[in-house]
Amino acid sequence: MRIEFCGVLQEAVGDEALELSIATPNRVADILEELAERIPALQTHLPRIACAVGDEVIPRSEMVTGDVPLVLLPPVSGG
Amino acid sequence: MRIEFCGVLQEAVGDEALELSIATPNRVADILEELAERIPALQTHLPRIACAVGDEVIPRSEMVTGDVPLVLLPPVSGG
Amino acid sequence: MERITDQVLDAEILKRETENPACGALIVFEGTVRDHHRGRQVQRMEYTAYKPLAERVLQELEEETKRRFKVAECRITHRVGELAIGEASVVIVVRSAHRGDGFDAAEWAIDTLKQRVPIWKNDFYTDGTRAYQDGVPLSACSSGEHDSAQRGQESHAEQPMRKQD
Amino acid sequence: MERITDQVLDAEILKRETENPACGALIVFEGTVRDHHRGRQVQRMEYTAYKPLAERVLQELEEETKRRFKVAECRITHRVGELAIGEASVVIVVRSAHRGDGFDAAEWAIDTLKQRVPIWKNDFYTDGTRAYQDGVPLSACSSGEHDSAQRGQESHAEQPMRKQD
């Protein structure tokens, strides 16, 4: 499934998005764990990341289908 | 000496200014007392009036020479 | 720009006059003519000022606002003459490094302006009558006497007089 | 006007969009790019947003601001892309019958925007380096979770995480 990265996470990953080969549907928490194993630079960020699908923030306990990207949002600093 | 009126005082007096024949220099308090005798409609306003000469508010205890107008300022309502 | 003017007020001019690269926050307050006052329909408004004093008091108010709230910029203009509904009677522009100071400064400036500046408001109602709004008596000293910011209170008719003799 | 835009922000457009004859107070807040951040010289700034969510959160923030402070009008726009020193990154326009409510509403709106809207700030320093500013973790619920207005506090790195599992 497609994972997209925002803000400082693009620096950590070195890209704006990637394809993660993982069984879907799957729990957000498990997807994040899998990601962190493949990209160690993400690990320090994970505790403070929020996850979004479309225009909604979703809890880590939620299942996602993989039909649309899972978007990872680091702490926000707008204004 | 010339007395000028602002705001609601112009309505009370019916004019923007008048010439008061009074000895000068004289104390502001005495000038106001004399004015109120000649224009009874001013009496209810007097306790809440401030007095100015040029760009300064002056206390009622002050003496004025009459060279420049004495300006009577009712309670303010700008903004 | 003059602080007391019969021209339409323009916040953009004050914003340009106060540009400051060290500031991260800009607060603009505008007082606009409302279509009602204490339950009555207002058609338009007339403002008059005692200009020699009003100009000086506004300039001092800008300086005191900057000092008191440690904000970098403060500019205030007030319109006189006839104003239609929706037009701005007063514009206050504050720029500060941090926004909290700027909000506090702008709010204090408008609260204090209403207590210190010799300007008078004459409401023209839709029924053809008009009336000066009651206001705040000026004290003999134009600065530092009326520090309490009485939010939202428009008339101070009951306020005890400062002894003036 | 879109709430997230790469165009130069224009407070005058939002003022026209919110004209309301029942309002006597207009408050505009603009966040502008400062030339310094924590002692370092800033040359320019880059803002990025996750637009689908940011648009929705800004719209909800406008509605919540109006409801919470009983103000008649609230409009918010945030710029993305590269900004020079002095340019506005965010503009908030509030109109209310009484000014106290308007000031409270505008200040709460910007405080809350900084905690809820998926936007990121990348500082470009004069020494050629750049760095994302640390920010506030989003909670899983986008509304009502971060109500405390922590005035002037720019980073919440030490804030305890909301449990998300």
XYZ file of C-alpha atoms in Angstrom:
488
model
C 0.000 0.000 0.000
C 1.029 3.609 -0.524
C 2.423 5.550 2.460
C 2.867 9.327 2.226
C 5.073 11.478 4.432
C 4.686 15.096 5.509
C 7.079 17.722 6.856
C 10.213 16.497 8.585
C 9.293 12.872 7.815
C 10.143 13.479 4.144
C 13.665 14.335 5.271
C 13.887 11.259 7.494
C 12.649 8.938 4.752
C 14.342 10.755 1.876
C 11.141 10.708 -0.168
C 7.562 11.963 -0.167
C 6.005 8.517 -0.439
C 6.741 4.815 -0.783
C 4.994 1.516 -1.538
C 4.922 -0.801 1.437
C 4.263 -4.429 0.618
C 2.073 -5.548 3.482
C -1.134 -7.553 3.710
C -4.306 -5.433 3.654
C -6.614 -4.702 5.363
C -4.270 -4.149 8.278
C -4.134 -2.234 11.534
C -2.445 1.191 11.420
C -0.311 0.298 14.436
C 1.053 -2.785 12.661
C 1.742 -0.865 9.463
C 3.744 1.709 11.446
C 5.728 -1.044 13.138
C 6.564 -2.629 9.803
C 7.574 0.776 8.401
C 9.876 1.516 11.315
C 11.641 -1.790 10.838
C 12.358 -1.002 7.206
C 13.244 2.660 7.824
C 15.051 3.005 11.155
C 15.205 6.823 10.750
C 11.430 6.865 11.325
C 11.636 5.237 14.737
C 12.273 8.345 16.827
C 9.409 10.120 15.102
C 6.794 7.380 15.487
C 5.536 8.158 19.001
C 4.491 11.683 17.925
C 3.066 10.888 14.487
C -0.628 11.120 13.631
C -2.111 9.139 10.741
C -4.621 10.308 8.184
C -6.684 8.809 5.418
C -8.234 11.388 3.097
C -9.458 14.287 5.230
C -9.609 12.293 8.460
C -7.189 11.581 11.261
C -7.576 7.977 12.354
C -6.519 6.188 15.535
C -3.778 3.567 15.378
C -6.244 0.902 16.399
C -8.123 1.351 13.118
C -7.956 -1.019 10.142
C -7.122 0.453 6.725
C -7.835 -1.177 3.406
C -4.950 0.251 1.398
C -7.264 1.603 -1.312
C -6.091 5.141 -0.523
C -2.732 6.257 0.862
C -1.987 6.278 4.558
C -0.549 9.715 5.341
C 1.899 10.205 8.202
C 1.744 13.590 9.924
C 4.537 14.729 12.252
C 3.854 17.371 14.962
C 2.382 20.467 13.306
C 3.934 23.933 13.256
C 1.660 26.144 11.182
C 0.660 29.722 11.903
C -12.999 85.807 26.318
C -13.878 83.157 23.757
C -15.460 79.916 24.986
C -15.771 76.941 22.621
C -18.105 73.961 23.044
C -17.709 70.363 21.909
C -20.139 67.499 21.322
C -23.424 67.600 23.190
C -22.541 71.008 24.691
C -23.082 72.620 21.290
C -26.660 71.353 21.448
C -27.128 72.625 24.994
C -25.742 76.073 24.170
C -27.155 76.233 20.645
C -23.817 77.350 19.246
C -20.210 76.222 18.808
C -18.717 79.196 20.665
C -19.531 82.453 22.426
C -17.806 85.528 23.796
C -18.012 85.773 27.565
C -17.397 89.221 29.021
C -15.445 88.448 32.166
C -12.332 89.889 33.736
C -9.096 88.105 32.719
C -6.923 86.472 33.880
C -9.473 84.442 35.792
C -9.793 81.023 37.355
C -11.370 78.293 35.190
C -13.771 77.385 38.018
C -15.056 80.956 38.194
C -15.442 81.194 34.430
C -17.546 78.009 34.440
C -19.700 79.348 37.266
C -20.329 82.563 35.367
C -21.152 80.589 32.189
C -23.656 78.376 33.992
C -25.444 81.423 35.327
C -25.878 82.846 31.847
C -26.717 79.500 30.203
C -28.761 77.362 32.586
C -28.799 74.466 30.098
C -25.071 74.004 30.831
C -25.562 73.414 34.529
C -26.301 69.693 34.429
C -23.261 69.143 32.219
C -20.752 71.099 34.297
C -19.755 68.437 36.836
C -18.563 66.135 34.040
C -16.888 68.698 31.774
C -13.120 68.896 31.241
C -11.482 72.142 30.105
C -8.736 72.570 27.540
C -6.509 75.343 26.279
C -4.742 74.498 23.017
C -3.611 70.869 23.233
C -3.753 70.663 27.026
C -6.405 69.699 29.522
C -6.177 72.058 32.496
C -7.523 71.734 36.041
C -10.297 74.043 37.195
C -7.984 75.612 39.729
C -5.835 77.051 36.933
C -5.834 80.711 35.811
C -6.378 81.454 32.112
C -5.476 84.676 30.378
C -8.149 84.695 27.709
C -5.604 85.060 24.889
C -6.735 81.740 23.445
C -10.163 80.100 23.675
C -11.194 78.025 26.654
C -12.597 74.769 25.235
C -15.256 72.800 27.105
C -15.152 69.020 26.596
C -18.081 66.804 27.629
C -17.566 63.098 28.403
C -15.877 61.456 25.405
C -17.349 58.672 23.262
C -14.838 57.988 20.488
C -13.813 54.626 19.128
C -1.086 60.007 7.886
C -2.878 62.306 10.281
C -4.321 60.588 13.328
C -7.607 62.477 13.112
C -8.943 62.603 9.561
C -12.151 63.065 7.612
C -10.902 60.653 4.939
C -11.872 56.977 4.666
C -9.524 54.996 6.924
C -7.198 52.509 5.269
C -5.585 49.804 7.399
C -3.258 48.889 4.531
C -1.529 52.284 4.782
C -0.849 51.782 8.492
C 0.359 48.240 7.805
C 2.871 49.559 5.267
C 3.988 52.321 7.633
C 4.738 49.787 10.376
C 6.489 47.031 8.413
C 9.129 45.496 10.673
C 11.111 42.307 9.932
C 11.563 41.552 13.636
C 7.795 41.193 14.143
C 5.939 37.913 13.742
C 2.478 39.180 14.666
C 0.238 41.882 13.239
C -3.028 42.800 14.942
C -5.492 45.200 13.363
C -8.525 46.459 15.235
C -11.232 48.402 13.423
C -14.284 49.907 15.046
C -17.104 49.944 12.502
C -20.475 51.672 12.552
C -23.186 49.236 13.634
C -26.777 49.389 12.450
C -28.099 49.315 16.007
C -27.425 50.890 19.386
C -29.251 49.819 22.534
C -32.128 48.371 20.586
C -32.554 51.314 18.209
C -31.908 51.241 14.456
C -28.965 53.451 13.475
C -28.839 54.976 10.004
C -25.491 56.745 10.172
C -23.086 58.275 12.652
C -21.339 61.584 13.025
C -18.025 61.890 14.831
C -16.501 65.186 15.946
C -13.172 65.770 17.665
C -11.312 68.506 19.465
C -8.410 68.042 17.137
C -5.459 69.839 18.830
C -5.818 67.673 21.926
C -7.010 64.514 20.160
C -3.924 64.390 17.907
C -1.598 64.721 20.887
C -3.457 62.173 23.033
C -3.467 59.602 20.195
C 0.269 60.060 19.658
C 0.897 59.600 23.390
C -1.389 56.568 23.392
C 0.681 54.961 20.621
C 3.861 55.552 22.621
C 2.379 54.328 25.892
C 1.003 51.200 24.209
C 4.440 50.353 22.804
C 6.162 50.953 26.143
C 3.615 49.209 28.317
C 3.334 46.029 26.239
C 6.845 46.058 24.754
C 5.422 45.960 21.225
C 7.497 47.309 18.362
C 4.838 49.228 16.439
C 1.543 50.911 17.188
C -0.396 53.307 14.956
C -3.861 54.691 15.514
C -6.143 56.762 13.301
C -9.657 58.003 14.011
C -12.115 59.307 11.487
C -14.390 62.334 11.927
C -17.401 63.493 9.927
C -20.354 61.491 8.691
C -19.985 57.715 8.532
C -22.288 55.159 6.944
C -23.081 51.748 8.462
C -20.071 49.444 8.129
C -17.494 52.200 7.738
C -14.496 52.220 10.089
C -14.380 54.971 12.705
C -11.061 53.891 14.186
C -8.146 51.722 13.063
C -5.421 50.451 15.392
C -2.407 48.549 14.026
C 0.022 46.766 16.350
C 3.078 44.718 15.409
C 4.975 42.608 17.908
C 7.500 39.800 18.061
C 4.976 37.562 19.849
C 1.244 37.547 19.349
C 0.118 37.531 22.984
C 1.677 40.955 23.582
C 0.135 42.257 20.384
C -3.413 41.193 21.281
C -3.091 42.653 24.774
C -1.674 45.895 23.382
C -4.368 46.387 20.741
C -7.174 45.695 23.188
C -5.734 48.051 25.797
C -5.242 50.741 23.163
C -8.889 50.760 22.063
C -10.181 50.516 25.656
C -7.990 53.462 26.651
C -8.737 55.498 23.535
C -12.406 55.440 24.521
C -11.520 56.979 27.878
C -8.959 59.587 26.897
C -9.456 60.958 23.402
C -11.718 64.023 22.932
C -14.044 62.604 20.272
C -17.846 62.521 20.295
C -20.311 60.213 18.646
C -23.688 61.437 17.427
C -26.112 58.654 16.456
C -28.599 59.357 13.669
C -31.502 56.919 14.013
C -33.747 55.634 11.260
C -36.718 57.357 12.920
C -35.166 60.746 12.127
C -33.973 61.534 15.656
C -30.384 61.794 16.785
C -28.557 61.692 20.094
C -25.036 62.097 21.386
C -23.927 58.953 23.143
C -23.018 59.467 26.746
C -19.351 58.941 27.441
C -16.444 59.019 29.865
C -15.529 62.283 31.613
C -11.943 63.292 30.901
C -9.807 63.777 33.932
C -7.557 66.831 34.194
C -4.512 64.681 33.483
C -4.694 63.055 30.097
C -2.392 60.133 30.904
C -2.319 57.389 33.464
C -5.600 58.185 35.196
C -7.917 55.736 33.476
C -6.001 52.514 33.347
C -8.720 50.035 34.056
C -9.757 48.349 30.835
C -13.493 47.996 31.302
C -14.135 45.573 28.485
C -17.299 45.975 26.560
C -18.561 48.801 28.715
C -19.552 51.626 26.424
C -20.812 54.243 28.798
C -19.270 55.357 32.038
C -22.032 57.708 33.091
C -22.037 56.345 36.621
C -18.282 56.540 37.069
C -17.337 58.701 40.064
C -15.833 62.039 39.075
C -12.254 62.786 39.809
C -12.116 65.797 42.076
C -10.989 68.656 39.916
C -10.636 71.613 42.235
C -11.079 32.001 -1.300
C -9.421 28.688 -0.536
C -8.244 28.353 3.038
C -4.905 26.815 2.038
C -3.300 28.710 -0.831
C 0.060 29.372 -2.436
C -1.049 32.906 -3.345
C -0.132 36.053 -1.395
C -2.696 36.458 1.404
C -4.943 39.500 1.281
C -6.781 40.535 4.440
C -8.898 42.972 2.431
C -10.559 40.082 0.580
C -11.541 38.405 3.853
C -12.778 41.732 5.208
C -15.052 42.162 2.193
C -16.281 38.567 2.475
C -17.307 39.111 6.105
C -18.972 42.526 5.920
C -21.808 42.563 8.457
C -23.802 45.651 9.508
C -24.549 44.176 12.945
C -20.840 44.090 13.839
C -19.031 46.967 15.529
C -15.632 45.319 15.832
C -13.229 43.855 13.293
C -10.081 42.060 14.414
C -7.445 40.922 11.938
C -4.530 38.745 12.981
C -1.656 38.124 10.589
C 1.298 35.892 11.311
C 4.311 37.247 9.423
C 7.700 35.701 8.727
C 10.266 37.026 11.213
C 13.948 37.506 10.417
C 15.009 35.504 13.466
C 14.115 32.289 15.282
C 15.675 31.338 18.608
C 18.675 33.575 18.051
C 19.325 32.488 14.461
C 18.942 34.701 11.382
C 16.154 33.524 9.106
C 16.331 34.239 5.377
C 13.005 32.785 4.266
C 10.474 30.157 5.240
C 8.757 27.265 3.528
C 5.314 26.067 4.573
C 3.815 22.767 3.482
C 0.367 21.392 4.303
C -1.542 18.153 4.091
C -4.273 19.934 2.217
C -7.296 17.564 2.370
C -7.240 17.572 6.155
C -6.000 21.153 6.604
C -8.903 22.606 4.600
C -11.425 20.719 6.680
C -9.800 21.539 10.026
C -9.646 25.258 9.140
C -13.296 25.282 8.183
C -14.233 23.548 11.441
C -12.020 25.968 13.342
C -13.922 28.925 11.836
C -17.225 27.375 12.903
C -16.021 26.479 16.383
C -14.597 29.975 16.894
C -17.932 31.556 15.975
C -19.880 29.192 18.222
C -17.557 29.325 21.194
C -17.202 33.118 21.333
C -20.587 34.026 19.823
C -18.889 36.077 17.112
C -20.713 36.656 13.841
C -17.869 36.114 11.387
C -14.597 34.219 11.269
C -12.462 33.503 8.218
C -9.004 31.949 8.159
C -6.516 31.461 5.336
C -3.042 29.944 5.491
C -0.368 30.242 2.868
C 1.932 27.463 1.683
C 5.106 27.566 -0.387
C 8.117 29.845 -0.029
C 7.658 33.043 1.957
C 10.024 35.995 2.288
C 10.618 37.917 5.526
C 7.605 40.067 6.366
C 5.116 38.102 4.272
C 1.955 36.820 5.938
C 1.698 33.063 6.511
C -1.752 33.186 8.079
C -4.618 35.682 8.176
C -7.546 35.469 10.597
C -10.490 37.869 10.332
C -13.128 38.070 13.064
C -16.148 40.370 13.241
C -18.288 40.720 16.338
C -20.878 43.005 17.867
C -18.556 43.739 20.800
C -14.811 43.964 20.680
C -13.957 41.875 23.750
C -15.453 38.758 22.192
C -13.645 39.490 18.931
C -10.215 39.756 20.538
C -10.765 36.572 22.549
C -11.993 34.741 19.454
C -9.098 35.780 17.211
C -6.497 34.877 19.820
C -8.074 31.504 20.501
C -8.315 30.800 16.770
C -4.595 31.322 16.141
C -3.585 29.450 19.329
C -5.765 26.520 18.294
C -4.736 26.605 14.634
C -1.160 26.003 15.759
C -2.271 22.844 17.555
C -4.679 21.322 15.058
C -3.864 22.180 11.454
C -1.506 19.861 9.507
C 0.974 22.495 8.325
C 4.767 22.454 8.696
C 7.294 25.223 8.822
C 10.776 24.825 7.389
C 13.192 27.611 8.364
C 15.891 28.568 5.885
C 18.703 30.294 7.764
C 21.138 32.878 6.412
C 24.020 30.440 7.014
C 22.594 28.141 4.327
C 21.151 25.519 6.671
C 17.490 24.741 7.173
C 15.414 22.996 9.799
C 11.817 22.000 10.365
C 10.508 23.628 13.507
C 9.353 21.179 16.101
C 5.632 21.307 16.691
C 2.551 19.925 18.393
C 1.568 16.273 17.925
C -1.917 15.931 16.470
C -4.284 13.871 18.515
C -6.486 11.294 16.809
C -9.511 13.550 17.245
C -9.140 16.790 15.398
C -11.585 18.780 17.517
C -11.912 19.602 21.183
C -8.776 17.889 22.409
C -6.357 20.791 22.593
C -8.297 23.574 24.194
C -5.659 25.113 26.395
C -4.398 28.285 24.771
C -0.737 28.216 25.651
C 0.032 31.783 24.761
C 3.383 32.499 23.210
C 4.534 28.931 23.492
C 5.804 27.874 20.091
C 6.932 24.358 20.670
C 5.211 21.623 22.584
C 7.931 19.035 22.299
C 7.655 18.152 25.972
C 3.878 17.846 25.959
C 2.739 14.413 27.100
C 1.404 12.266 24.284
C -2.230 11.374 24.187
C -2.505 7.605 24.277
C -3.364 6.532 20.765
C -3.872 2.812 20.921
